[in-house]
Backbone as JSON, one array per atom type, in Angstrom:
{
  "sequence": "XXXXXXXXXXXXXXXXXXXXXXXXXXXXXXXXXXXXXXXXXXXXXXXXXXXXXXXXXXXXXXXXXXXXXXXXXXXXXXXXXXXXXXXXXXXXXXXXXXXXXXXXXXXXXXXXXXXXXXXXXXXXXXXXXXXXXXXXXXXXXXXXXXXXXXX",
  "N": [[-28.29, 147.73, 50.8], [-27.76, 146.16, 47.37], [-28.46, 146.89, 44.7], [-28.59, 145.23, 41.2], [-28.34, 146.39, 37.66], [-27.72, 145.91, 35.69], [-27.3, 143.06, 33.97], [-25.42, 141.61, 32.39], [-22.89, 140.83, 32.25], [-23.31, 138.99, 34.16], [-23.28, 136.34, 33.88], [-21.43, 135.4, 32.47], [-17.62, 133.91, 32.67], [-15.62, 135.15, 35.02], [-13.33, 135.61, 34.71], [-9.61, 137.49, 33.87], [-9.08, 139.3, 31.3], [-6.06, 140.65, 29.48], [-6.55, 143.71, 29.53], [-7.2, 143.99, 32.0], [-9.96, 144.01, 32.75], [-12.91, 142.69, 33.52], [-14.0, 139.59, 31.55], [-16.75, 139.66, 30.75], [-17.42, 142.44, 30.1], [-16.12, 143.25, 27.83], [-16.18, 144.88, 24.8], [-17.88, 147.02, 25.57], [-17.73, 150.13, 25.88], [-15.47, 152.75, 28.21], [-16.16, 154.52, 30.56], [-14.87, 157.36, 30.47], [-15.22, 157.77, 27.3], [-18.06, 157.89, 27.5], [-18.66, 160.44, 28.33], [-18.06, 162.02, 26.15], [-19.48, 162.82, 24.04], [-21.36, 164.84, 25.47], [-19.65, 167.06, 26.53], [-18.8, 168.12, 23.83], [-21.04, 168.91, 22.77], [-21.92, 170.65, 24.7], [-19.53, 172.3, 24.25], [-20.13, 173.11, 22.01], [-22.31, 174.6, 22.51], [-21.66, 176.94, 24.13], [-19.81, 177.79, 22.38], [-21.43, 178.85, 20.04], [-23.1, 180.23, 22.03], [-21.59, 181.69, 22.39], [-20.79, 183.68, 19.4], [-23.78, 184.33, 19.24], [-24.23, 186.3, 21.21], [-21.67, 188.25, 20.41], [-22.94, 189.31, 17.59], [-25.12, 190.13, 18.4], [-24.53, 192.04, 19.68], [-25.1, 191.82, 22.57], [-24.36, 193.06, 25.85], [-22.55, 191.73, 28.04], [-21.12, 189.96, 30.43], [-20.18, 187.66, 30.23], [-19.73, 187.65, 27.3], [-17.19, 188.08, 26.25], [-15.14, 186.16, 26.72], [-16.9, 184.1, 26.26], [-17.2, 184.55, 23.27], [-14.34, 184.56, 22.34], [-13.7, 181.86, 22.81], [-15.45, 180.88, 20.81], [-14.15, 181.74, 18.54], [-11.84, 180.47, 18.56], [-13.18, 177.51, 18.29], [-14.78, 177.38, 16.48], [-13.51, 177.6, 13.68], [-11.4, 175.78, 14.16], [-13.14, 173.17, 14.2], [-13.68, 173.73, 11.38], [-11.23, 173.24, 10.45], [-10.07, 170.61, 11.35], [-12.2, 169.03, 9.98], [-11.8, 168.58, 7.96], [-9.42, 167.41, 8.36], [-9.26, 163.98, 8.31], [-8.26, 161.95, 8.23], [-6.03, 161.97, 9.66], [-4.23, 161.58, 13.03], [-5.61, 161.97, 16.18], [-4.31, 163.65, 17.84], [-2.41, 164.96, 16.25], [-4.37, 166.01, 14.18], [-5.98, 167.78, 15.81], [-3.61, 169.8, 17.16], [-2.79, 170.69, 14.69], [-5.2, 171.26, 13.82], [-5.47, 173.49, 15.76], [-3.52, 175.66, 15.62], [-4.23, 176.14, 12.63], [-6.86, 177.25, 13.38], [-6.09, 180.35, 14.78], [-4.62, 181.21, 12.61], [-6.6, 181.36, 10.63], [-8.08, 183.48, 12.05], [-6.19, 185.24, 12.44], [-5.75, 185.8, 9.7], [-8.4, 187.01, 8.93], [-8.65, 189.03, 10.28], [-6.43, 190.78, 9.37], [-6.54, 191.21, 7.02], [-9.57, 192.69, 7.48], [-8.72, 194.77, 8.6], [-6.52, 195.77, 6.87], [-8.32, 196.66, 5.07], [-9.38, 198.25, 5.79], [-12.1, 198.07, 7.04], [-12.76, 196.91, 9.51], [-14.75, 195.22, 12.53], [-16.13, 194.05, 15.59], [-18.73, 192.66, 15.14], [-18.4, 192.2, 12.55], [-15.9, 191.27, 12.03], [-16.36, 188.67, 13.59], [-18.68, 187.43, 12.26], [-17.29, 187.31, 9.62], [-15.34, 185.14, 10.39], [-17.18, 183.3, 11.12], [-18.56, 182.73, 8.67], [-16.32, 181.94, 6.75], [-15.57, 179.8, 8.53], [-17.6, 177.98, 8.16], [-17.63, 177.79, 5.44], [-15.67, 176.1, 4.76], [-15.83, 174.28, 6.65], [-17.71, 173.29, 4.75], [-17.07, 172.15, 2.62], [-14.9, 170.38, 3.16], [-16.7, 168.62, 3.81], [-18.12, 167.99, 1.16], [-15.99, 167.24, -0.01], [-15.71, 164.5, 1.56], [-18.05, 163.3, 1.12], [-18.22, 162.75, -1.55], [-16.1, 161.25, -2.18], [-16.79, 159.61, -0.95], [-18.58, 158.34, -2.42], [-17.08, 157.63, -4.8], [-15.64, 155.49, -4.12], [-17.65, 153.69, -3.55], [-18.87, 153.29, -6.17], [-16.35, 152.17, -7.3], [-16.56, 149.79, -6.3]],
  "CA": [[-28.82, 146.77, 49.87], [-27.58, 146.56, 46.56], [-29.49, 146.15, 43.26], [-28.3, 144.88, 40.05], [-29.47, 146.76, 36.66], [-27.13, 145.85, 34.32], [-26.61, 141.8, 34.37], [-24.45, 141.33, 31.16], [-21.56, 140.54, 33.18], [-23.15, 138.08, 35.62], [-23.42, 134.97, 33.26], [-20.06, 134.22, 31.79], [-16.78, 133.79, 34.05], [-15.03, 136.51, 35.61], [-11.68, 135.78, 34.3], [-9.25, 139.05, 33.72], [-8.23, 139.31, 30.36], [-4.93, 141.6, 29.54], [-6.61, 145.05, 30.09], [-7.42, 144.01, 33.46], [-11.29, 144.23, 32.84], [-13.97, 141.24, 33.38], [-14.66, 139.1, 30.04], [-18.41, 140.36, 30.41], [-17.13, 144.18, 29.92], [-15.53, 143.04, 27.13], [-16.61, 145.45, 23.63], [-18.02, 148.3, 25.95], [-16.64, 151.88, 25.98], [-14.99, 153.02, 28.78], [-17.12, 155.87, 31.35], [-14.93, 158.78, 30.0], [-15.78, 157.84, 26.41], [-19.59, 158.05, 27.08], [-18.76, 161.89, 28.45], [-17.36, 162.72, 24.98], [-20.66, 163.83, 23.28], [-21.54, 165.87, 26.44], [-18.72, 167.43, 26.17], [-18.67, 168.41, 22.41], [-22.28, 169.67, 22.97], [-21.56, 171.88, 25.41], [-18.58, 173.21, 23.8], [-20.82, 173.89, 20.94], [-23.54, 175.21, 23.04], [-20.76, 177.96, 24.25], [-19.35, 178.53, 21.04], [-22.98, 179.55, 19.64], [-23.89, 181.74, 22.5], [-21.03, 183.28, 22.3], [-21.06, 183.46, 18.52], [-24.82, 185.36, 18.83], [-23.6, 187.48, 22.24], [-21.26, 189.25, 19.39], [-23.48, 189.36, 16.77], [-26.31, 190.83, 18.69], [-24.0, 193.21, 20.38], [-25.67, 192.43, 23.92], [-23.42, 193.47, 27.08], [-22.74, 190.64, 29.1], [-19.64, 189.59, 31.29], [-19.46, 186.02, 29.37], [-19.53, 187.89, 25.98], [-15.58, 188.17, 25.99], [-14.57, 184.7, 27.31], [-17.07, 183.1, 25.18], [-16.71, 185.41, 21.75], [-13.11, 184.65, 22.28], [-14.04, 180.89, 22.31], [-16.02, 180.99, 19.42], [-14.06, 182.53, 17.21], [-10.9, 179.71, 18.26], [-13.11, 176.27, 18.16], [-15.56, 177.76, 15.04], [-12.86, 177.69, 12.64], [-10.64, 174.77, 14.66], [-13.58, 172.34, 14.04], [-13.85, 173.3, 10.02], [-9.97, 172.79, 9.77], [-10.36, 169.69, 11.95], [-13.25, 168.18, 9.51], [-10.89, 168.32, 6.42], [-7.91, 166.27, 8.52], [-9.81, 163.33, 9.17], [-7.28, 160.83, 8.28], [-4.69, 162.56, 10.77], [-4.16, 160.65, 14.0], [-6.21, 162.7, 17.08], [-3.13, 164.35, 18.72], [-1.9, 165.67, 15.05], [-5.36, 166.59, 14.02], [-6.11, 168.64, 17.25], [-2.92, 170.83, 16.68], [-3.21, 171.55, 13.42], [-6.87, 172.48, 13.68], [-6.2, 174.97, 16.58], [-3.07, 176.54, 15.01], [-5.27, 176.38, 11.59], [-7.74, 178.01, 13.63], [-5.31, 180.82, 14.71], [-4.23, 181.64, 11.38], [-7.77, 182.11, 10.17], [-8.56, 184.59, 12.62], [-5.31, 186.3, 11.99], [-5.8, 186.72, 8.33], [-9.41, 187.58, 8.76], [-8.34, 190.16, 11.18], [-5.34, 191.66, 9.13], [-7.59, 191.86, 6.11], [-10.53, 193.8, 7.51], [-8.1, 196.08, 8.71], [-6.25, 196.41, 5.77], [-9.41, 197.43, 4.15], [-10.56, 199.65, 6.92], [-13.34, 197.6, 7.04], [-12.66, 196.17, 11.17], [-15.38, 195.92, 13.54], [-16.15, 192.84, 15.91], [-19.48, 192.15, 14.68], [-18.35, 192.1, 11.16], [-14.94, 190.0, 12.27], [-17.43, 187.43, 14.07], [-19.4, 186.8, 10.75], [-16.2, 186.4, 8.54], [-15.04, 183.97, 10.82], [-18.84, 182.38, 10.98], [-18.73, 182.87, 7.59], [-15.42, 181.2, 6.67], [-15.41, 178.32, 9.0], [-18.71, 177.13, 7.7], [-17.32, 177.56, 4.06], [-14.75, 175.18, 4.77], [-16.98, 172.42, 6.97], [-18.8, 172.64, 4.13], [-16.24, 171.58, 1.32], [-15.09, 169.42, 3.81], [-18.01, 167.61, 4.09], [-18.74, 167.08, 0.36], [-15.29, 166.19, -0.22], [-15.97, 163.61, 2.13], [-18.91, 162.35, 0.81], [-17.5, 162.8, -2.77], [-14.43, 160.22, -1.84], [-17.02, 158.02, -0.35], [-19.4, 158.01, -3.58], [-16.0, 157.45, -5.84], [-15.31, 154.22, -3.37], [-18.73, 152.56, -3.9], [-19.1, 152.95, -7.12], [-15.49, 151.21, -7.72], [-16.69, 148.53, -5.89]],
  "C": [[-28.39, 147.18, 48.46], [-28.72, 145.81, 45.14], [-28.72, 146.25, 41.92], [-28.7, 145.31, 38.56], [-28.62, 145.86, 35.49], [-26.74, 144.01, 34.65], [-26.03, 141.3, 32.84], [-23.37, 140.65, 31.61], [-21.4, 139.32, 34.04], [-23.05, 136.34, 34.69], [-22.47, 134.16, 32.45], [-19.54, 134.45, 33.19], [-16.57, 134.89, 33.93], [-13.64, 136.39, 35.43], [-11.14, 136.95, 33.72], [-8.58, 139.12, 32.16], [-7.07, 140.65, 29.99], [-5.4, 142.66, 30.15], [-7.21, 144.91, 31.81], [-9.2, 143.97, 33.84], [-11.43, 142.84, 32.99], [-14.25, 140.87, 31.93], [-16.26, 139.73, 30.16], [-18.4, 141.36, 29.97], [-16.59, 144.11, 28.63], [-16.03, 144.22, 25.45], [-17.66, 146.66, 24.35], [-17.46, 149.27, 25.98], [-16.79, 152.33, 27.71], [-15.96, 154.3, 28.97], [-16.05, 157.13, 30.5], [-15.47, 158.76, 28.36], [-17.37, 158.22, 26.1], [-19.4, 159.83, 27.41], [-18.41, 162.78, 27.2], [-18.39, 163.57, 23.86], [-20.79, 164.99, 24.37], [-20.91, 166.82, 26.68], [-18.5, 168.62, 25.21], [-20.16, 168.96, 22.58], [-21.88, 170.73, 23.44], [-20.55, 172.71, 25.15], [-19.36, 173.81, 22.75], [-21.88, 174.97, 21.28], [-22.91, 176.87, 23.58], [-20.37, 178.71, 23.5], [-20.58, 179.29, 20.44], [-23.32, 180.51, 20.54], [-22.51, 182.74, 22.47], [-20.66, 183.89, 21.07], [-22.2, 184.94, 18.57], [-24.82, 186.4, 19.93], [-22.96, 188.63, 21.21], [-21.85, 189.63, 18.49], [-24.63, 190.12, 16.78], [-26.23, 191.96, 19.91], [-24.18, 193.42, 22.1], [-24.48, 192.79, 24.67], [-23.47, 192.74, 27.79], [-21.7, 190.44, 29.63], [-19.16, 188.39, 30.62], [-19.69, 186.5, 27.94], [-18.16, 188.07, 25.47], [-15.17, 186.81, 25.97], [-15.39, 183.66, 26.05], [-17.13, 183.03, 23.26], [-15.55, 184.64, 21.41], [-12.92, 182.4, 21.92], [-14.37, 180.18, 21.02], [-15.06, 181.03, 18.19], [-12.17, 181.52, 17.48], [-11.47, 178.23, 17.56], [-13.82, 176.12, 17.26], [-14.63, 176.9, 13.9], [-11.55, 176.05, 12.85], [-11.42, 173.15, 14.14], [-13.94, 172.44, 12.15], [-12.12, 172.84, 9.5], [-10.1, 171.31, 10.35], [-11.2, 168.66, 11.03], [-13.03, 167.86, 8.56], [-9.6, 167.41, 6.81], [-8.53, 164.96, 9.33], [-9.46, 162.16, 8.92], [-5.72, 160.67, 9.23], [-5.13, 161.81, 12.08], [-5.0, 162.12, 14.99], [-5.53, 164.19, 17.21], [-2.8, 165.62, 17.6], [-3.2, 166.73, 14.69], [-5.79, 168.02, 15.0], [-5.18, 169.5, 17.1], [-2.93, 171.35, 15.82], [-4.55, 172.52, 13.27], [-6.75, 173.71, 14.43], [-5.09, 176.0, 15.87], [-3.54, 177.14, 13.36], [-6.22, 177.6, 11.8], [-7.01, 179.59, 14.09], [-5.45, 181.88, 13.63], [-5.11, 182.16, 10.55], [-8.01, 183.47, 10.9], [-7.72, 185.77, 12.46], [-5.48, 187.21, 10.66], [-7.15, 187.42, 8.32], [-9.29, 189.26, 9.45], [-7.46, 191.29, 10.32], [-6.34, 192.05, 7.71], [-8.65, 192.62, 6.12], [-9.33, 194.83, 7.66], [-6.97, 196.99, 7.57], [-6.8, 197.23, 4.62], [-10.06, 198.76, 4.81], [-11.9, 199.38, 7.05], [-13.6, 196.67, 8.65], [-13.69, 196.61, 12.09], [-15.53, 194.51, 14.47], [-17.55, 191.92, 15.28], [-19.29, 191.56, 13.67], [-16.81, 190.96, 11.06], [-15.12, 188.49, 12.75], [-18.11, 186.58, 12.86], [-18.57, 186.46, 9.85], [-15.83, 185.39, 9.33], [-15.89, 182.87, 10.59], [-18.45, 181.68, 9.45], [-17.63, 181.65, 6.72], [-15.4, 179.68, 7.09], [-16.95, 177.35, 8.51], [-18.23, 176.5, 6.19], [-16.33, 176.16, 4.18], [-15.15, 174.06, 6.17], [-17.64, 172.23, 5.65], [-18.33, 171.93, 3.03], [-15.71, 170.48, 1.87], [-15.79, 168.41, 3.88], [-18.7, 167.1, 2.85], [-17.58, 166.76, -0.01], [-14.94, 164.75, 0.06], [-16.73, 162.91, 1.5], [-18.6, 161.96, -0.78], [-16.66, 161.13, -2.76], [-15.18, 158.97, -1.56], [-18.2, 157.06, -1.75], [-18.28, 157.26, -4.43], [-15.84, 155.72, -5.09], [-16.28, 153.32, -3.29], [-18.76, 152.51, -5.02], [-17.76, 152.18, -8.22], [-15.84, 150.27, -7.35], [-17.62, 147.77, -6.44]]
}
């Protein structure tokens, strides 16, 4: 027996327009699109424990794998939040080799100071990639104040 929840669909025609969908489906998002928060959560939810795994020194078997996480999609999502006129594909490379490059210099600079430990390489990263979501984020809103008040 089947049951019906969703009847959006049942009251126009069923003609196929180009993408091959029903006119009723028409201005819905596509099933992998709804997985895309769930997703982005849970990558965050990873990045954070493994984030306070290093930070709070415990001993765990997923403190490598997800440290190592952390400390690529931390700094990937503040370069990422400054290219947000870049097409996906573009954006997405840049941010992870962005991200990269942070960790490199953060890395070559403690050690140039003699100042290298992981705890303390975890928090400049922290430290860093926040700094730059955060300029990010009022240059953003900056750009968007400048654009109302021309209007």
């Amino acid at each position: 027996m089947q049951s019906f929840t969703d009847l959006t669909g049942l009251d126009g025609p069923t003609e196929s327009d180009d993408m091959g969908e029903a006119a009723g489906h028409r201005g819905r998002r596509p099933p992998a699109a709804d997985s895309l928060p769930v997703v982005a959560g849970a990558a965050a939810a990873i990045a954070g424990v493994g984030g306070a795994l290093a930070l709070a020194d415990i001993g765990s078997p997923l403190r490598a794998p997800f440290t190592l996480f952390f400390l690529i999609v931390a700094p990937a999502c503040a370069v990422g939040a400054a290219l947000r006129s870049l097409d996906p594909l573009s954006r997405a490379v840049i941010a992870t080799g962005g991200a990269i490059a942070v960790d490199l210099l953060i890395a070559q600079t403690m050690l140039a100071l003699h100042t290298w430990t992981v705890r303390g390489g975890v928090a400049a990263v922290a430290a860093l990639s926040l700094l730059l979501f955060l300029l990010a984020h009022v240059r953003h809103h900056r750009g968007r104040a400048a654009r109302s008040r021309a209007s």
